[in-house]
mmCIF file with all atom_site columns, C-alpha atoms in Angstrom:
data_model
loop_
_atom_site.group_PDB
_atom_site.id
_atom_site.type_symbol
_atom_site.label_atom_id
_atom_site.label_alt_id
_atom_site.label_comp_id
_atom_site.label_asym_id
_atom_site.label_entity_id
_atom_site.label_seq_id
_atom_site.pdbx_PDB_ins_code
_atom_site.Cartn_x
_atom_site.Cartn_y
_atom_site.Cartn_z
_atom_site.occupancy
_atom_site.B_iso_or_equiv
_atom_site.pdbx_formal_charge
_atom_site.auth_seq_id
_atom_site.auth_comp_id
_atom_site.auth_asym_id
_atom_site.auth_atom_id
_atom_site.pdbx_PDB_model_num
ATOM 1   C CA . MET A 1 1   ? 13.930  -49.907 -113.606 1.00 48.00 ? 280 MET A CA 1
ATOM 2   C CA . TRP A 1 2   ? 12.473  -46.429 -114.233 1.00 47.00 ? 281 TRP A CA 1
ATOM 3   C CA . GLN A 1 3   ? 9.519   -47.935 -116.059 1.00 52.00 ? 282 GLN A CA 1
ATOM 4   C CA . ASN A 1 4   ? 8.731   -50.305 -113.169 1.00 52.00 ? 283 ASN A CA 1
ATOM 5   C CA . GLN A 1 5   ? 8.926   -47.465 -110.632 1.00 50.00 ? 284 GLN A CA 1
ATOM 6   C CA . SER A 1 6   ? 6.606   -45.380 -112.813 1.00 48.00 ? 285 SER A CA 1
ATOM 7   C CA . LEU A 1 7   ? 4.061   -48.217 -112.871 1.00 49.00 ? 286 LEU A CA 1
ATOM 8   C CA . GLN A 1 8   ? 4.225   -48.518 -109.084 1.00 54.00 ? 287 GLN A CA 1
ATOM 9   C CA . ASN A 1 9   ? 3.590   -44.794 -108.671 1.00 57.00 ? 288 ASN A CA 1
ATOM 10  C CA . THR A 1 10  ? 0.627   -44.986 -111.055 1.00 63.00 ? 289 THR A CA 1
ATOM 11  C CA . GLY A 1 11  ? -0.871  -47.801 -108.968 1.00 64.00 ? 290 GLY A CA 1
ATOM 12  C CA . SER A 1 12  ? -0.365  -45.808 -105.773 1.00 64.00 ? 291 SER A CA 1
ATOM 13  C CA . ASP A 1 13  ? -1.899  -42.754 -107.415 1.00 74.00 ? 292 ASP A CA 1
ATOM 14  C CA . ARG A 1 14  ? -4.975  -44.770 -108.409 1.00 72.00 ? 293 ARG A CA 1
ATOM 15  C CA . ILE A 1 15  ? -5.406  -46.087 -104.879 1.00 69.00 ? 294 ILE A CA 1
ATOM 16  C CA . PHE A 1 16  ? -5.066  -42.556 -103.505 1.00 62.00 ? 295 PHE A CA 1
ATOM 17  C CA . GLN A 1 17  ? -7.591  -41.201 -106.024 1.00 72.00 ? 296 GLN A CA 1
ATOM 18  C CA . ASN A 1 18  ? -10.065 -44.007 -105.254 1.00 77.00 ? 297 ASN A CA 1
ATOM 19  C CA . THR A 1 19  ? -9.689  -43.362 -101.522 1.00 79.00 ? 298 THR A CA 1
ATOM 20  C CA . MET A 1 20  ? -10.279 -39.642 -101.995 1.00 85.00 ? 299 MET A CA 1
ATOM 21  C CA . ALA A 1 21  ? -13.342 -40.279 -104.199 1.00 89.00 ? 300 ALA A CA 1
ATOM 22  C CA . PHE A 1 22  ? -14.684 -42.707 -101.563 1.00 88.00 ? 301 PHE A CA 1
ATOM 23  C CA . GLN A 1 23  ? -14.245 -40.085 -98.828  1.00 93.00 ? 302 GLN A CA 1
ATOM 24  C CA . VAL A 1 24  ? -15.856 -37.328 -100.920 1.00 95.00 ? 303 VAL A CA 1
ATOM 25  C CA . HIS A 1 25  ? -18.822 -39.635 -101.603 1.00 95.00 ? 304 HIS A CA 1
ATOM 26  C CA . ASN A 1 26  ? -19.225 -40.504 -97.905  1.00 97.00 ? 305 ASN A CA 1
ATOM 27  C CA . LYS A 1 27  ? -19.040 -36.832 -96.941  1.00 97.00 ? 306 LYS A CA 1
ATOM 28  C CA . ALA A 1 28  ? -21.726 -35.970 -99.513  1.00 97.00 ? 307 ALA A CA 1
ATOM 29  C CA . ILE A 1 29  ? -24.028 -38.660 -98.071  1.00 97.00 ? 308 ILE A CA 1
ATOM 30  C CA . VAL A 1 30  ? -23.703 -37.279 -94.538  1.00 97.00 ? 309 VAL A CA 1
ATOM 31  C CA . GLU A 1 31  ? -24.204 -33.701 -95.751  1.00 96.00 ? 310 GLU A CA 1
ATOM 32  C CA . LEU A 1 32  ? -27.373 -34.836 -97.539  1.00 94.00 ? 311 LEU A CA 1
ATOM 33  C CA . LEU A 1 33  ? -28.594 -36.417 -94.303  1.00 94.00 ? 312 LEU A CA 1
ATOM 34  C CA . TYR A 1 34  ? -28.177 -33.119 -92.435  1.00 93.00 ? 313 TYR A CA 1
ATOM 35  C CA . LYS A 1 35  ? -30.070 -31.296 -95.197  1.00 91.00 ? 314 LYS A CA 1
ATOM 36  C CA . ALA A 1 36  ? -32.896 -33.805 -94.839  1.00 88.00 ? 315 ALA A CA 1
ATOM 37  C CA . LEU A 1 37  ? -32.943 -33.346 -91.065  1.00 86.00 ? 316 LEU A CA 1
ATOM 38  C CA . LEU A 1 38  ? -33.099 -29.565 -91.507  1.00 85.00 ? 317 LEU A CA 1
ATOM 39  C CA . GLY A 1 39  ? -36.090 -29.975 -93.807  1.00 81.00 ? 318 GLY A CA 1
ATOM 40  C CA . GLU A 1 40  ? -34.225 -28.878 -96.934  1.00 73.00 ? 319 GLU A CA 1
ATOM 41  C CA . VAL A 1 41  ? -35.129 -32.133 -98.709  1.00 69.00 ? 320 VAL A CA 1
ATOM 42  C CA . LYS A 1 42  ? -37.896 -34.682 -98.020  1.00 67.00 ? 321 LYS A CA 1
ATOM 43  C CA . LYS A 1 43  ? -36.885 -35.979 -94.639  1.00 65.00 ? 322 LYS A CA 1
ATOM 44  C CA . MET A 1 44  ? -38.139 -39.490 -94.038  1.00 66.00 ? 323 MET A CA 1
ATOM 45  C CA . ASP A 1 45  ? -37.757 -40.645 -97.630  1.00 78.00 ? 324 ASP A CA 1
ATOM 46  C CA . MET A 1 46  ? -34.141 -39.501 -97.670  1.00 82.00 ? 325 MET A CA 1
ATOM 47  C CA . VAL A 1 47  ? -33.238 -40.657 -94.150  1.00 86.00 ? 326 VAL A CA 1
ATOM 48  C CA . SER A 1 48  ? -34.476 -44.198 -94.796  1.00 87.00 ? 327 SER A CA 1
ATOM 49  C CA . LYS A 1 49  ? -32.323 -44.371 -97.942  1.00 92.00 ? 328 LYS A CA 1
ATOM 50  C CA . LEU A 1 50  ? -29.162 -43.145 -96.193  1.00 94.00 ? 329 LEU A CA 1
ATOM 51  C CA . VAL A 1 51  ? -29.307 -44.895 -92.798  1.00 95.00 ? 330 VAL A CA 1
ATOM 52  C CA . ALA A 1 52  ? -29.221 -48.666 -92.205  1.00 96.00 ? 331 ALA A CA 1
ATOM 53  C CA . SER A 1 53  ? -32.275 -50.065 -90.437  1.00 92.00 ? 332 SER A CA 1
ATOM 54  C CA . ASP A 1 54  ? -29.960 -51.716 -87.885  1.00 95.00 ? 333 ASP A CA 1
ATOM 55  C CA . LEU A 1 55  ? -27.910 -48.577 -87.184  1.00 95.00 ? 334 LEU A CA 1
ATOM 56  C CA . GLU A 1 56  ? -25.413 -49.056 -84.346  1.00 96.00 ? 335 GLU A CA 1
ATOM 57  C CA . TRP A 1 57  ? -25.778 -46.057 -82.033  1.00 94.00 ? 336 TRP A CA 1
ATOM 58  C CA . TRP A 1 58  ? -23.455 -44.659 -79.345  1.00 94.00 ? 337 TRP A CA 1
ATOM 59  C CA . PHE A 1 59  ? -24.198 -41.582 -77.264  1.00 95.00 ? 338 PHE A CA 1
ATOM 60  C CA . HIS A 1 60  ? -22.007 -39.655 -74.817  1.00 93.00 ? 339 HIS A CA 1
ATOM 61  C CA . GLY A 1 61  ? -23.597 -36.762 -72.987  1.00 90.00 ? 340 GLY A CA 1
ATOM 62  C CA . PRO A 1 62  ? -26.575 -35.787 -70.852  1.00 89.00 ? 341 PRO A CA 1
ATOM 63  C CA . PRO A 1 63  ? -29.657 -37.962 -71.544  1.00 89.00 ? 342 PRO A CA 1
ATOM 64  C CA . GLN A 1 64  ? -31.787 -34.902 -72.308  1.00 89.00 ? 343 GLN A CA 1
ATOM 65  C CA . CYS A 1 65  ? -29.428 -34.104 -75.222  1.00 89.00 ? 344 CYS A CA 1
ATOM 66  C CA . GLN A 1 66  ? -30.325 -37.148 -77.331  1.00 90.00 ? 345 GLN A CA 1
ATOM 67  C CA . HIS A 1 67  ? -31.790 -34.862 -79.989  1.00 88.00 ? 346 HIS A CA 1
ATOM 68  C CA . MET A 1 68  ? -30.511 -36.855 -82.983  1.00 91.00 ? 347 MET A CA 1
ATOM 69  C CA . MET A 1 69  ? -32.210 -40.040 -81.786  1.00 88.00 ? 348 MET A CA 1
ATOM 70  C CA . ARG A 1 70  ? -35.534 -38.205 -81.613  1.00 85.00 ? 349 ARG A CA 1
ATOM 71  C CA . LEU A 1 71  ? -34.991 -36.758 -85.090  1.00 84.00 ? 350 LEU A CA 1
ATOM 72  C CA . LEU A 1 72  ? -33.988 -40.021 -86.774  1.00 84.00 ? 351 LEU A CA 1
ATOM 73  C CA . THR A 1 73  ? -36.782 -42.020 -85.176  1.00 81.00 ? 352 THR A CA 1
ATOM 74  C CA . GLY A 1 74  ? -39.377 -39.384 -86.040  1.00 76.00 ? 353 GLY A CA 1
ATOM 75  C CA . GLU A 1 75  ? -40.227 -38.791 -82.372  1.00 79.00 ? 354 GLU A CA 1
ATOM 76  C CA . LYS A 1 76  ? -39.459 -35.096 -82.836  1.00 70.00 ? 355 LYS A CA 1
ATOM 77  C CA . PRO A 1 77  ? -40.103 -33.076 -86.023  1.00 63.00 ? 356 PRO A CA 1
ATOM 78  C CA . HIS A 1 78  ? -37.111 -31.419 -87.715  1.00 56.00 ? 357 HIS A CA 1
ATOM 79  C CA . ASN A 1 79  ? -38.474 -27.937 -87.053  1.00 57.00 ? 358 ASN A CA 1
ATOM 80  C CA . ASP A 1 80  ? -39.059 -28.463 -83.321  1.00 62.00 ? 359 ASP A CA 1
ATOM 81  C CA . GLY A 1 81  ? -36.255 -26.845 -81.337  1.00 74.00 ? 360 GLY A CA 1
ATOM 82  C CA . PHE A 1 82  ? -32.722 -28.199 -81.620  1.00 84.00 ? 361 PHE A CA 1
ATOM 83  C CA . ARG A 1 83  ? -31.151 -27.901 -85.090  1.00 88.00 ? 362 ARG A CA 1
ATOM 84  C CA . PHE A 1 84  ? -28.093 -29.776 -86.288  1.00 92.00 ? 363 PHE A CA 1
ATOM 85  C CA . GLU A 1 85  ? -26.284 -27.424 -88.644  1.00 93.00 ? 364 GLU A CA 1
ATOM 86  C CA . PRO A 1 86  ? -22.689 -28.653 -89.003  1.00 96.00 ? 365 PRO A CA 1
ATOM 87  C CA . ARG A 1 87  ? -19.964 -26.004 -88.865  1.00 94.00 ? 366 ARG A CA 1
ATOM 88  C CA . SER A 1 88  ? -17.473 -28.491 -90.282  1.00 95.00 ? 367 SER A CA 1
ATOM 89  C CA . VAL A 1 89  ? -17.684 -31.902 -91.952  1.00 97.00 ? 368 VAL A CA 1
ATOM 90  C CA . THR A 1 90  ? -14.553 -34.016 -92.461  1.00 96.00 ? 369 THR A CA 1
ATOM 91  C CA . ALA A 1 91  ? -14.191 -37.452 -94.085  1.00 96.00 ? 370 ALA A CA 1
ATOM 92  C CA . ILE A 1 92  ? -11.520 -39.838 -92.802  1.00 93.00 ? 371 ILE A CA 1
ATOM 93  C CA . GLY A 1 93  ? -11.558 -43.275 -94.390  1.00 90.00 ? 372 GLY A CA 1
ATOM 94  C CA . ASP A 1 94  ? -15.016 -44.788 -93.909  1.00 94.00 ? 373 ASP A CA 1
ATOM 95  C CA . CYS A 1 95  ? -15.892 -42.245 -91.191  1.00 96.00 ? 374 CYS A CA 1
ATOM 96  C CA . VAL A 1 96  ? -17.348 -38.765 -91.524  1.00 98.00 ? 375 VAL A CA 1
ATOM 97  C CA . ILE A 1 97  ? -17.010 -36.350 -88.601  1.00 97.00 ? 376 ILE A CA 1
ATOM 98  C CA . ALA A 1 98  ? -19.367 -33.397 -88.234  1.00 97.00 ? 377 ALA A CA 1
ATOM 99  C CA . GLU A 1 99  ? -19.257 -30.793 -85.501  1.00 95.00 ? 378 GLU A CA 1
ATOM 100 C CA . GLY A 1 100 ? -21.346 -27.816 -84.559  1.00 93.00 ? 379 GLY A CA 1
ATOM 101 C CA . TRP A 1 101 ? -23.148 -26.008 -81.798  1.00 89.00 ? 380 TRP A CA 1
ATOM 102 C CA . GLU A 1 102 ? -26.643 -24.912 -81.008  1.00 88.00 ? 381 GLU A CA 1
ATOM 103 C CA . GLY A 1 103 ? -26.859 -22.322 -78.254  1.00 83.00 ? 382 GLY A CA 1
ATOM 104 C CA . LYS A 1 104 ? -24.481 -23.477 -75.510  1.00 83.00 ? 383 LYS A CA 1
ATOM 105 C CA . ALA A 1 105 ? -24.519 -27.103 -76.639  1.00 87.00 ? 384 ALA A CA 1
ATOM 106 C CA . TYR A 1 106 ? -21.441 -28.289 -78.546  1.00 91.00 ? 385 TYR A CA 1
ATOM 107 C CA . TRP A 1 107 ? -21.768 -31.559 -80.464  1.00 94.00 ? 386 TRP A CA 1
ATOM 108 C CA . VAL A 1 108 ? -19.638 -33.936 -82.532  1.00 95.00 ? 387 VAL A CA 1
ATOM 109 C CA . HIS A 1 109 ? -21.078 -36.707 -84.706  1.00 96.00 ? 388 HIS A CA 1
ATOM 110 C CA . VAL A 1 110 ? -19.016 -39.567 -86.101  1.00 97.00 ? 389 VAL A CA 1
ATOM 111 C CA . TRP A 1 111 ? -20.800 -41.457 -88.884  1.00 98.00 ? 390 TRP A CA 1
ATOM 112 C CA . LYS A 1 112 ? -19.423 -44.734 -90.234  1.00 98.00 ? 391 LYS A CA 1
ATOM 113 C CA . LEU A 1 113 ? -20.462 -45.792 -93.725  1.00 98.00 ? 392 LEU A CA 1
ATOM 114 C CA . LYS A 1 114 ? -20.342 -49.086 -95.579  1.00 97.00 ? 393 LYS A CA 1
ATOM 115 C CA . ASN A 1 115 ? -21.144 -49.254 -99.296  1.00 94.00 ? 394 ASN A CA 1
ATOM 116 C CA . GLY A 1 116 ? -22.713 -45.793 -99.199  1.00 94.00 ? 395 GLY A CA 1
ATOM 117 C CA . LEU A 1 117 ? -25.001 -46.584 -96.249  1.00 97.00 ? 396 LEU A CA 1
ATOM 118 C CA . ILE A 1 118 ? -24.638 -45.161 -92.729  1.00 98.00 ? 397 ILE A CA 1
ATOM 119 C CA . THR A 1 119 ? -24.172 -48.167 -90.435  1.00 98.00 ? 398 THR A CA 1
ATOM 120 C CA . GLN A 1 120 ? -22.815 -46.637 -87.223  1.00 98.00 ? 399 GLN A CA 1
ATOM 121 C CA . PHE A 1 121 ? -23.364 -43.346 -85.416  1.00 97.00 ? 400 PHE A CA 1
ATOM 122 C CA . ARG A 1 122 ? -21.483 -41.920 -82.443  1.00 96.00 ? 401 ARG A CA 1
ATOM 123 C CA . GLU A 1 123 ? -22.809 -38.755 -80.844  1.00 95.00 ? 402 GLU A CA 1
ATOM 124 C CA . TYR A 1 124 ? -20.858 -36.644 -78.355  1.00 94.00 ? 403 TYR A CA 1
ATOM 125 C CA . PHE A 1 125 ? -22.405 -33.691 -76.518  1.00 92.00 ? 404 PHE A CA 1
ATOM 126 C CA . ASN A 1 126 ? -20.310 -31.061 -74.731  1.00 88.00 ? 405 ASN A CA 1
ATOM 127 C CA . THR A 1 127 ? -17.272 -33.315 -75.078  1.00 85.00 ? 406 THR A CA 1
ATOM 128 C CA . TRP A 1 128 ? -13.807 -32.577 -76.455  1.00 82.00 ? 407 TRP A CA 1
ATOM 129 C CA . LEU A 1 129 ? -13.022 -35.314 -78.991  1.00 85.00 ? 408 LEU A CA 1
ATOM 130 C CA . VAL A 1 130 ? -9.673  -36.324 -80.454  1.00 85.00 ? 409 VAL A CA 1
ATOM 131 C CA . VAL A 1 131 ? -9.592  -38.894 -83.282  1.00 86.00 ? 410 VAL A CA 1
ATOM 132 C CA . ARG A 1 132 ? -6.363  -40.831 -83.723  1.00 85.00 ? 411 ARG A CA 1
ATOM 133 C CA . ASP A 1 133 ? -5.106  -43.596 -85.948  1.00 82.00 ? 412 ASP A CA 1
ATOM 134 C CA . LEU A 1 134 ? -3.336  -46.011 -83.605  1.00 79.00 ? 413 LEU A CA 1
ATOM 135 C CA . ARG A 1 135 ? -2.299  -48.524 -86.259  1.00 73.00 ? 414 ARG A CA 1
ATOM 136 C CA . PRO A 1 136 ? 1.438   -48.765 -86.830  1.00 70.00 ? 415 PRO A CA 1
ATOM 137 C CA . PRO A 1 137 ? 2.555   -48.003 -90.369  1.00 67.00 ? 416 PRO A CA 1
ATOM 138 C CA . ALA A 1 138 ? 3.336   -51.089 -92.448  1.00 62.00 ? 417 ALA A CA 1
ATOM 139 C CA . TRP A 1 139 ? 7.041   -50.275 -92.407  1.00 63.00 ? 418 TRP A CA 1
ATOM 140 C CA . GLU A 1 140 ? 7.302   -50.079 -88.592  1.00 59.00 ? 419 GLU A CA 1
ATOM 141 C CA . ASP A 1 141 ? 6.858   -52.779 -85.991  1.00 54.00 ? 420 ASP A CA 1
ATOM 142 C CA . GLU A 1 142 ? 6.254   -50.279 -83.206  1.00 57.00 ? 421 GLU A CA 1
ATOM 143 C CA . ARG A 1 143 ? 5.036   -46.736 -83.098  1.00 52.00 ? 422 ARG A CA 1
ATOM 144 C CA . LYS A 1 144 ? 5.979   -44.354 -80.332  1.00 55.00 ? 423 LYS A CA 1
ATOM 145 C CA . ASP A 1 145 ? 3.122   -41.904 -80.869  1.00 55.00 ? 424 ASP A CA 1
ATOM 146 C CA . SER A 1 146 ? -0.177  -41.923 -82.677  1.00 61.00 ? 425 SER A CA 1
ATOM 147 C CA . ASN A 1 147 ? -1.363  -39.845 -85.569  1.00 85.00 ? 426 ASN A CA 1
ATOM 148 C CA . THR A 1 148 ? -4.018  -37.271 -84.653  1.00 84.00 ? 427 THR A CA 1
ATOM 149 C CA . LEU A 1 149 ? -6.466  -37.208 -87.552  1.00 87.00 ? 428 LEU A CA 1
ATOM 150 C CA . TRP A 1 150 ? -9.005  -34.746 -86.152  1.00 84.00 ? 429 TRP A CA 1
ATOM 151 C CA . GLN A 1 151 ? -9.813  -32.847 -82.971  1.00 84.00 ? 430 GLN A CA 1
ATOM 152 C CA . SER A 1 152 ? -12.692 -30.759 -81.691  1.00 81.00 ? 431 SER A CA 1
ATOM 153 C CA . GLN A 1 153 ? -12.766 -27.049 -82.408  1.00 80.00 ? 432 GLN A CA 1
ATOM 154 C CA . PRO A 1 154 ? -15.599 -25.638 -80.280  1.00 71.00 ? 433 PRO A CA 1
ATOM 155 C CA . ARG A 1 155 ? -16.094 -21.910 -80.748  1.00 66.00 ? 434 ARG A CA 1
ATOM 156 C CA . ASP A 1 156 ? -15.698 -21.128 -77.045  1.00 65.00 ? 435 ASP A CA 1
ATOM 157 C CA . LEU A 1 157 ? -12.894 -23.592 -76.367  1.00 59.00 ? 436 LEU A CA 1
ATOM 158 C CA . TYR A 1 158 ? -10.961 -21.343 -73.993  1.00 62.00 ? 437 TYR A CA 1
ATOM 159 C CA . ARG A 1 159 ? -13.990 -20.267 -71.954  1.00 70.00 ? 438 ARG A CA 1
ATOM 160 C CA . ARG A 1 160 ? -15.275 -23.757 -71.164  1.00 68.00 ? 439 ARG A CA 1
ATOM 161 C CA . SER A 1 161 ? -14.095 -26.918 -69.564  1.00 71.00 ? 440 SER A CA 1
ATOM 162 C CA . LEU A 1 162 ? -15.195 -29.988 -71.520  1.00 74.00 ? 441 LEU A CA 1
ATOM 163 C CA . PRO A 1 163 ? -14.531 -33.641 -70.701  1.00 69.00 ? 442 PRO A CA 1
ATOM 164 C CA . GLY A 1 164 ? -12.254 -35.246 -73.271  1.00 75.00 ? 443 GLY A CA 1
ATOM 165 C CA . LEU A 1 165 ? -12.449 -38.521 -75.143  1.00 73.00 ? 444 LEU A CA 1
ATOM 166 C CA . LEU A 1 166 ? -10.077 -40.282 -77.506  1.00 78.00 ? 445 LEU A CA 1
ATOM 167 C CA . LEU A 1 167 ? -11.607 -42.112 -80.460  1.00 77.00 ? 446 LEU A CA 1
ATOM 168 C CA . ALA A 1 168 ? -9.227  -44.636 -82.013  1.00 79.00 ? 447 ALA A CA 1
ATOM 169 C CA . ILE A 1 169 ? -9.866  -45.596 -85.617  1.00 77.00 ? 448 ILE A CA 1
#
């Protein structure tokens, strides 16, 4: 019995380690993308290798704040005005969440990756974001509350009123 339990724990440990390695890899890809957009590495060569050509794009915020779209499409050079310098980058499963601010603009980016390629991008400007896992655990049929995985941390949180959104993953 002890031997069987030990084997089960080893299998669980391997799954956990693989998941953590997967998340670290995804986070590194997104961090490399930001470096490319800041001009720290060759931009267009790197961006085309990291982002799928059929990227699914979601934007929430004022239309004039679609800075990332202009950067990724090459409409606006990386050194022209708005700079995306993440203050925090967090990997959760196949998603990587980055947040930061430039002047009075607060932004959150949620990148979804598949096989090391960015396939989906959600951009939120001046919006309070809460990310929750709404799936019930395998051992429960129902769940009374959800698990908050991440939430916005704008630097001037208590001096501003931001609209809020819930992102379920």
